[in-house]
mmCIF file of C-alpha atoms and ligand atoms in Angstrom:
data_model
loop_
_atom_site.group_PDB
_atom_site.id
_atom_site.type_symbol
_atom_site.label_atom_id
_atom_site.label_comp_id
_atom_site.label_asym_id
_atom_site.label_seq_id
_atom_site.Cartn_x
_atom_site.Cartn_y
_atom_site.Cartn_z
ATOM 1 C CA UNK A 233 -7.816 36.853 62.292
ATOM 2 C CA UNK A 234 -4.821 38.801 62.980
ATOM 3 C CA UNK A 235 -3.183 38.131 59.595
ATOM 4 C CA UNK A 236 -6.445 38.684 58.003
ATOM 5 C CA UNK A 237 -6.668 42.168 59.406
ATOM 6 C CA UNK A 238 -3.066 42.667 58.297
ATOM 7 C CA UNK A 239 -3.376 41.507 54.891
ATOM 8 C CA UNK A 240 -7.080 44.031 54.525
ATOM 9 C CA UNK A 241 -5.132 47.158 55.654
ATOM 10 C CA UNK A 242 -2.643 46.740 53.188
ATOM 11 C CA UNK A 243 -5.239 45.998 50.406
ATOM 12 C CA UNK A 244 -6.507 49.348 51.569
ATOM 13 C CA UNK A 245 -3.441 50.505 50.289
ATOM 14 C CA UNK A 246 -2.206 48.923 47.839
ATOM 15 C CA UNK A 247 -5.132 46.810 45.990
ATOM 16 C CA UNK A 248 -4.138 46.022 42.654
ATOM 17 C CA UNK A 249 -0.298 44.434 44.261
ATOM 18 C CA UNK A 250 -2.526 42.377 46.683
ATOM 19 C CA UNK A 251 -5.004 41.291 44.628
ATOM 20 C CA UNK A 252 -7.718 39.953 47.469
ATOM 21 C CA UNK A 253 -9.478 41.410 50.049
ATOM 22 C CA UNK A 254 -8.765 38.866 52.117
ATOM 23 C CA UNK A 255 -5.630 35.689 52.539
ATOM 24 C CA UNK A 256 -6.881 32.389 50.960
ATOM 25 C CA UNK A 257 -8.922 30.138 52.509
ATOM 26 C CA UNK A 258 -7.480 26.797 54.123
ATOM 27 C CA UNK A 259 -9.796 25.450 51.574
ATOM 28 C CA UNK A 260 -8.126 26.613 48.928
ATOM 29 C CA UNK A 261 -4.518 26.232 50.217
ATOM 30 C CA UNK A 262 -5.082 22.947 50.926
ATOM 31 C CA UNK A 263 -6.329 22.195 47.175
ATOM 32 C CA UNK A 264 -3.457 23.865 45.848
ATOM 33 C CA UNK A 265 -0.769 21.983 48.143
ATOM 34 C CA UNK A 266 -2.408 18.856 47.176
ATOM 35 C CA UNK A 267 -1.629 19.167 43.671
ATOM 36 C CA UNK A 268 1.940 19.042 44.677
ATOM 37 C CA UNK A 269 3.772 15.705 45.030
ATOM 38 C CA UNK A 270 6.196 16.575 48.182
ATOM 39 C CA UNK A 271 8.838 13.504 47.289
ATOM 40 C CA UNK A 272 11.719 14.044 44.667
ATOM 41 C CA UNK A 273 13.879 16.305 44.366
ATOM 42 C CA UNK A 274 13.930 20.058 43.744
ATOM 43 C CA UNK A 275 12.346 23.026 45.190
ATOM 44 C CA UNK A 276 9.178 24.452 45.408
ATOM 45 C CA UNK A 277 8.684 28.220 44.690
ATOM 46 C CA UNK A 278 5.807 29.793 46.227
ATOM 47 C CA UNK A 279 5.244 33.269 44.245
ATOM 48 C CA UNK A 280 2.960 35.551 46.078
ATOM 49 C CA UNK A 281 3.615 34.370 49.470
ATOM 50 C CA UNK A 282 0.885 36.789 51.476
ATOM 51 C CA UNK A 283 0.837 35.717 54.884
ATOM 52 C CA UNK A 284 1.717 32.783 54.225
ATOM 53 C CA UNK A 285 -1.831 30.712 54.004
ATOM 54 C CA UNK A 286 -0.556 28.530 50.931
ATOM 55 C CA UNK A 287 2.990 28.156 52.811
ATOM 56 C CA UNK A 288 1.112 26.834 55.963
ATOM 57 C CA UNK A 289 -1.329 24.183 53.596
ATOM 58 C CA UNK A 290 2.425 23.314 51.765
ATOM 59 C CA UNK A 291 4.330 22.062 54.679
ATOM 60 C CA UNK A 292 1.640 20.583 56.026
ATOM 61 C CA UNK A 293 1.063 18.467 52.799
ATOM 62 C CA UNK A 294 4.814 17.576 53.604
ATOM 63 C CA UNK A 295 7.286 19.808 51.717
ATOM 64 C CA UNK A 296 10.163 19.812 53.791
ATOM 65 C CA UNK A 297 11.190 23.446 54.844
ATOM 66 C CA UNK A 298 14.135 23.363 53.195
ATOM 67 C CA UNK A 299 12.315 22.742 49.866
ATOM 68 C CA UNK A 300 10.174 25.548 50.365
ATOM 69 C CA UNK A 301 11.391 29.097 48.893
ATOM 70 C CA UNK A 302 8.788 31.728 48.944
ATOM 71 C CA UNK A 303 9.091 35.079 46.852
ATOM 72 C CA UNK A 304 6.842 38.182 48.331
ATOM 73 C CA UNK A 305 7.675 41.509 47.098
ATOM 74 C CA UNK A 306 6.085 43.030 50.363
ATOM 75 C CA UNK A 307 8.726 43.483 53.072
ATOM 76 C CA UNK A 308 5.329 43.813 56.236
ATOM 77 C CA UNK A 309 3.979 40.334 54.414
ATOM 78 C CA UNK A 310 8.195 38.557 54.536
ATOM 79 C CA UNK A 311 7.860 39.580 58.101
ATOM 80 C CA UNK A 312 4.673 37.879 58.654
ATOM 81 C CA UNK A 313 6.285 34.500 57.014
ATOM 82 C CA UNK A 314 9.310 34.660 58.473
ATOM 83 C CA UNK A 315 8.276 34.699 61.766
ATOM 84 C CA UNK A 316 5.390 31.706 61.533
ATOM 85 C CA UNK A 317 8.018 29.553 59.262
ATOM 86 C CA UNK A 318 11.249 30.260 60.740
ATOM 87 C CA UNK A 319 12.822 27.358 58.634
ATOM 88 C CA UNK A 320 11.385 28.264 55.484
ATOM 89 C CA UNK A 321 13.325 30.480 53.394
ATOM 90 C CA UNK A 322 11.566 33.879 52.207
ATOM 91 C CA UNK A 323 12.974 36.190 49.678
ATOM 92 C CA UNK A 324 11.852 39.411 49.386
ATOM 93 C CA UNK A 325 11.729 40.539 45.807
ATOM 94 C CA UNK A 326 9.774 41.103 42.895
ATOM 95 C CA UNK A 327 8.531 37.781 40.899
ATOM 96 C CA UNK A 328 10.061 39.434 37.744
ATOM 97 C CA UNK A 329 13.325 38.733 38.765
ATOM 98 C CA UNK A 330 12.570 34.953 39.914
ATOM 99 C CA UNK A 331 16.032 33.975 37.845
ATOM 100 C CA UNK A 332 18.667 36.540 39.864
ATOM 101 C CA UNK A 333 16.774 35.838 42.899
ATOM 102 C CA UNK A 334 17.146 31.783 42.942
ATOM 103 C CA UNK A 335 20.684 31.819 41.245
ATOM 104 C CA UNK A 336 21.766 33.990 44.074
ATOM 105 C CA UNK A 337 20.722 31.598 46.840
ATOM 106 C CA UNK A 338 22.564 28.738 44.917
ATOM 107 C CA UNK A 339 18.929 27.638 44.059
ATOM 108 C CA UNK A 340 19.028 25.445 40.151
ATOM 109 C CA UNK A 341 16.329 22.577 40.903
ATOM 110 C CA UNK A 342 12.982 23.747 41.140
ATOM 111 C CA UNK A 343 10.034 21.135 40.651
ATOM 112 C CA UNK A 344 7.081 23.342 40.607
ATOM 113 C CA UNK A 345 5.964 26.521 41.126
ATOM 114 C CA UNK A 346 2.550 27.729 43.053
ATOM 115 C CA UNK A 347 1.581 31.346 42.508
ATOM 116 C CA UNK A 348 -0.539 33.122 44.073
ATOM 117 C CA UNK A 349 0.551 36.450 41.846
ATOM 118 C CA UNK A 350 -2.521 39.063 40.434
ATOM 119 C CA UNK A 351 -1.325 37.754 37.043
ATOM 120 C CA UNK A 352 -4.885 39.096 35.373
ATOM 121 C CA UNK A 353 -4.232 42.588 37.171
ATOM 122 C CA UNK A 354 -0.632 42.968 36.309
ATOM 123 C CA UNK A 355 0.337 44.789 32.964
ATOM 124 C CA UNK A 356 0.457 42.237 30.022
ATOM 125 C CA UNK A 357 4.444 43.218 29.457
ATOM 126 C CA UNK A 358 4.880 42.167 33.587
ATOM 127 C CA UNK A 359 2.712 39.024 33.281
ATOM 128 C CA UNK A 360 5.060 37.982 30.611
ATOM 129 C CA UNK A 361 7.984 38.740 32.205
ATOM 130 C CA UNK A 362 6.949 36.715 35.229
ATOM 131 C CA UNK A 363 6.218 33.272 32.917
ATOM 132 C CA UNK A 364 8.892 33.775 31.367
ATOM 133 C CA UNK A 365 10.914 33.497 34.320
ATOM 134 C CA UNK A 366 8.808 31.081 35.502
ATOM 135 C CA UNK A 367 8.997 28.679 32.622
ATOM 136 C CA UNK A 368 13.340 29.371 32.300
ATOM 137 C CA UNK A 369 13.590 27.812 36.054
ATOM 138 C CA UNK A 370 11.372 25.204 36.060
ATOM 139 C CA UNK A 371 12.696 22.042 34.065
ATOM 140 C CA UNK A 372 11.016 20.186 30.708
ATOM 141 C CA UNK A 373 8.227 18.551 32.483
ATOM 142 C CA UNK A 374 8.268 21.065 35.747
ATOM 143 C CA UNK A 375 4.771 23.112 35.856
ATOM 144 C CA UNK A 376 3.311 26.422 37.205
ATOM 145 C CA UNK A 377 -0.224 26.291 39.016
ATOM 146 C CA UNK A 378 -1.729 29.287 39.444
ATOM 147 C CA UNK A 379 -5.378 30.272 41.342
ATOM 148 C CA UNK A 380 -7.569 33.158 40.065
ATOM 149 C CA UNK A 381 -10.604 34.620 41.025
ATOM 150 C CA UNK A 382 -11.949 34.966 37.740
ATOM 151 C CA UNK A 383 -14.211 32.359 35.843
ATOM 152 C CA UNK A 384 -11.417 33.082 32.797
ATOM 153 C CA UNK A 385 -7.715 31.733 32.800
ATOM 154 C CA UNK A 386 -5.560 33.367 34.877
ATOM 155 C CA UNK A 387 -2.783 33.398 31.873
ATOM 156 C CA UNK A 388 -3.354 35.894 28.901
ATOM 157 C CA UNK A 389 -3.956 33.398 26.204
ATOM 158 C CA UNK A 390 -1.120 35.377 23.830
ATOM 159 C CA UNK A 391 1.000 34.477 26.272
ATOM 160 C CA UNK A 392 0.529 30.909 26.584
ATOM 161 C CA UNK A 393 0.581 30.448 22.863
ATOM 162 C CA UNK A 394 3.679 32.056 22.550
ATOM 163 C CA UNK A 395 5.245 29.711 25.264
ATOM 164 C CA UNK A 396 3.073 26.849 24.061
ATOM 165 C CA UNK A 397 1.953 26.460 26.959
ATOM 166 C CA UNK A 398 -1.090 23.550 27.856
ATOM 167 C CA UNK A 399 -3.314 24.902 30.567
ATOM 168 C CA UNK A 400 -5.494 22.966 32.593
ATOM 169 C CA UNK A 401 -7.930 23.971 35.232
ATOM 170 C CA UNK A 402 -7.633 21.147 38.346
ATOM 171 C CA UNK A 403 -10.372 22.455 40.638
ATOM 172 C CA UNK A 404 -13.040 24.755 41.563
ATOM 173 C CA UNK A 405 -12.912 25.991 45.259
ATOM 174 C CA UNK A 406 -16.233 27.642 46.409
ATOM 175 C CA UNK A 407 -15.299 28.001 49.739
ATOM 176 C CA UNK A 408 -12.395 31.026 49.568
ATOM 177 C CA UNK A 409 -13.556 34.678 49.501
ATOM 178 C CA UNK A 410 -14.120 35.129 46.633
ATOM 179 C CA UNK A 411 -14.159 31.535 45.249
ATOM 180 C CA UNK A 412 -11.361 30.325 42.946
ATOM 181 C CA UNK A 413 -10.121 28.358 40.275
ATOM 182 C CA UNK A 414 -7.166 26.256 40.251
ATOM 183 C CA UNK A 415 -5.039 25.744 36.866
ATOM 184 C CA UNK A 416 -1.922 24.363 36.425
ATOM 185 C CA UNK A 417 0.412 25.164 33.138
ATOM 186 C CA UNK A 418 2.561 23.267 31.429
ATOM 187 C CA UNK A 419 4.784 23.051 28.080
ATOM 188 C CA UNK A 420 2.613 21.831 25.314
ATOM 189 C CA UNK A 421 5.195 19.576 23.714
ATOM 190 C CA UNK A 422 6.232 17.574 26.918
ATOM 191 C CA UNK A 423 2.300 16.737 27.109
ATOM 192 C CA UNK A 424 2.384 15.575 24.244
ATOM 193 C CA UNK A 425 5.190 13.405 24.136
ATOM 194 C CA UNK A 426 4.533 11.958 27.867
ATOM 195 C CA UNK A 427 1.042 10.890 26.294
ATOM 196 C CA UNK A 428 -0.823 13.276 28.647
ATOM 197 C CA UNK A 429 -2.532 15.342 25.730
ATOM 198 C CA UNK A 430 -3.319 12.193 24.189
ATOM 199 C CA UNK A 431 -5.153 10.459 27.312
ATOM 200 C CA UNK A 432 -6.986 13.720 27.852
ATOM 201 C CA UNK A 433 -8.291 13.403 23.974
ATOM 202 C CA UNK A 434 -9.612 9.961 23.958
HETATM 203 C C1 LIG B 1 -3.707 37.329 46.136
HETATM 204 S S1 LIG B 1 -2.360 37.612 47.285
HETATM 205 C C2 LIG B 1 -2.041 35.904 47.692
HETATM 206 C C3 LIG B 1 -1.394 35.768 49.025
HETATM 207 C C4 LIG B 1 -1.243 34.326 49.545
HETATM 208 N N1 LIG B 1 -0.546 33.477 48.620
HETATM 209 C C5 LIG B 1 -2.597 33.725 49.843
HETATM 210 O O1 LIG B 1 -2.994 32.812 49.110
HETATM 211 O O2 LIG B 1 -3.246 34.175 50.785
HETATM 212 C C6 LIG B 1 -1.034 38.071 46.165
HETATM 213 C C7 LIG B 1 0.327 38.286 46.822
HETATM 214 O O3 LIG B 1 1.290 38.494 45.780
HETATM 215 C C8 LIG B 1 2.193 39.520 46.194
HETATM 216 N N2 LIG B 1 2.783 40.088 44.961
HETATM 217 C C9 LIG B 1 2.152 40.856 44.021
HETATM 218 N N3 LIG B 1 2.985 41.136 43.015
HETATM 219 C C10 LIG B 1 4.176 40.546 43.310
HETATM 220 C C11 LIG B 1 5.426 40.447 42.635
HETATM 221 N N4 LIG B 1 5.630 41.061 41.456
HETATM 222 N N5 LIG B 1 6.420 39.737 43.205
HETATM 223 C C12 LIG B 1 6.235 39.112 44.402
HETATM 224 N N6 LIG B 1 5.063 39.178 45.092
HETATM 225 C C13 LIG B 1 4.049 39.873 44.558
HETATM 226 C C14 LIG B 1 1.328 40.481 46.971
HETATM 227 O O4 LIG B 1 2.096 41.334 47.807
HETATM 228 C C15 LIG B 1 0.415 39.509 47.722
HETATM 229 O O5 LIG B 1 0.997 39.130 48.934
#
């Protein structure tokens, strides 16, 4: 309750960074995490960290801490991470400059990335910027799952099209406030060739 009261005064503030009234639900962490396969190696990058609801539903699916790197450009909301995940690491910085911040914690390998960003409230240019970055980290077959509260993509469809980028929508989670969507992008052509566009097809 705590963090939720937390995370409502600074939507007060500042509602289009936040982008919810309210921290997810463990509902909806916990159908995000799942979508995550915890063995193998690489990183995870949690964009949008809050106070740290998805982190919490991650490690307990089983990402090792040290695997866990989560990007919140609010220094109150690092705070709040930091001290419930001591042994995760949190970076405090703006998504749009995912690249500088990984490369200068030594961090190359990232499997997947979970964001919890305002992409539909963010300026198209910004939204770019941050799949962009998003897409130059992650490897060939790596993907980026985002949640939105809105019954449309989350990802401007220009945008995908000009990354080629396959978008899928994995679940529907009533119970968050307000309910959410789940979808995970990927590159088009690694579908494709791993026979994953194909399957979906037939
Ligand atoms: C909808 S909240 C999600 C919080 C948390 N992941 C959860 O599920 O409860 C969005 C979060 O993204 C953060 N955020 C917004 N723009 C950002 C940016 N450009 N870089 C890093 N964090 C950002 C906000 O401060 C906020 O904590």
């Amino acid at each position: 309750m705590r963090h939720h009261l937390r995370f409502f005064n600074l939507w007060l503030k500042k509602p289009g960074q936040l982008g919810a009234i309210f921290p997810s639900s463990k509902n909806l962490a916990a159908v995000v995490a799942a979508e995550i396969d915890p063995s193998g190696e690489g990183v995870v990058v949690e964009l949008g960290g809050g106070t740290g609801s998805v982190t919490a539903a991650l490690l307990h699916r089983g990402i090792p801490p040290r695997d866990l790197v989560v990007i919140e450009r609010e220094d109150s909301l690092c705070k709040i991470i930091r001290e419930r995940f001591p042994h995760v690491r949190v970076i405090c910085g703006d998504a749009c400059d995912l690249g500088h911040l990984l490369a200068s914690e030594g961090l190359d390998h990232v499997k997947a990335i979970v964001s919890g960003l305002p992409l539909l409230s963010l300026p198209k240019q910004v939204e770019r910027a941050i799949v962009k970055q998003c897409f130059n980290v992650l490897p060939a077959d790596g993907f980026m799952l985002q949640f939105t509260y809105s019954p449309r993509p989350p990802m401007a469809r220009a945008i995908a099209l000009e990354l080629d980028l396959e978008a899928t929508r994995s679940a529907f989670v009533l119970e968050n406030l307000p309910p959410a969507s789940v979808w995970i992008y990927r590159r088009r052509c690694v579908s494709v060739l791993s026979g994953h566009h194909l399957r979906k097809s037939a």
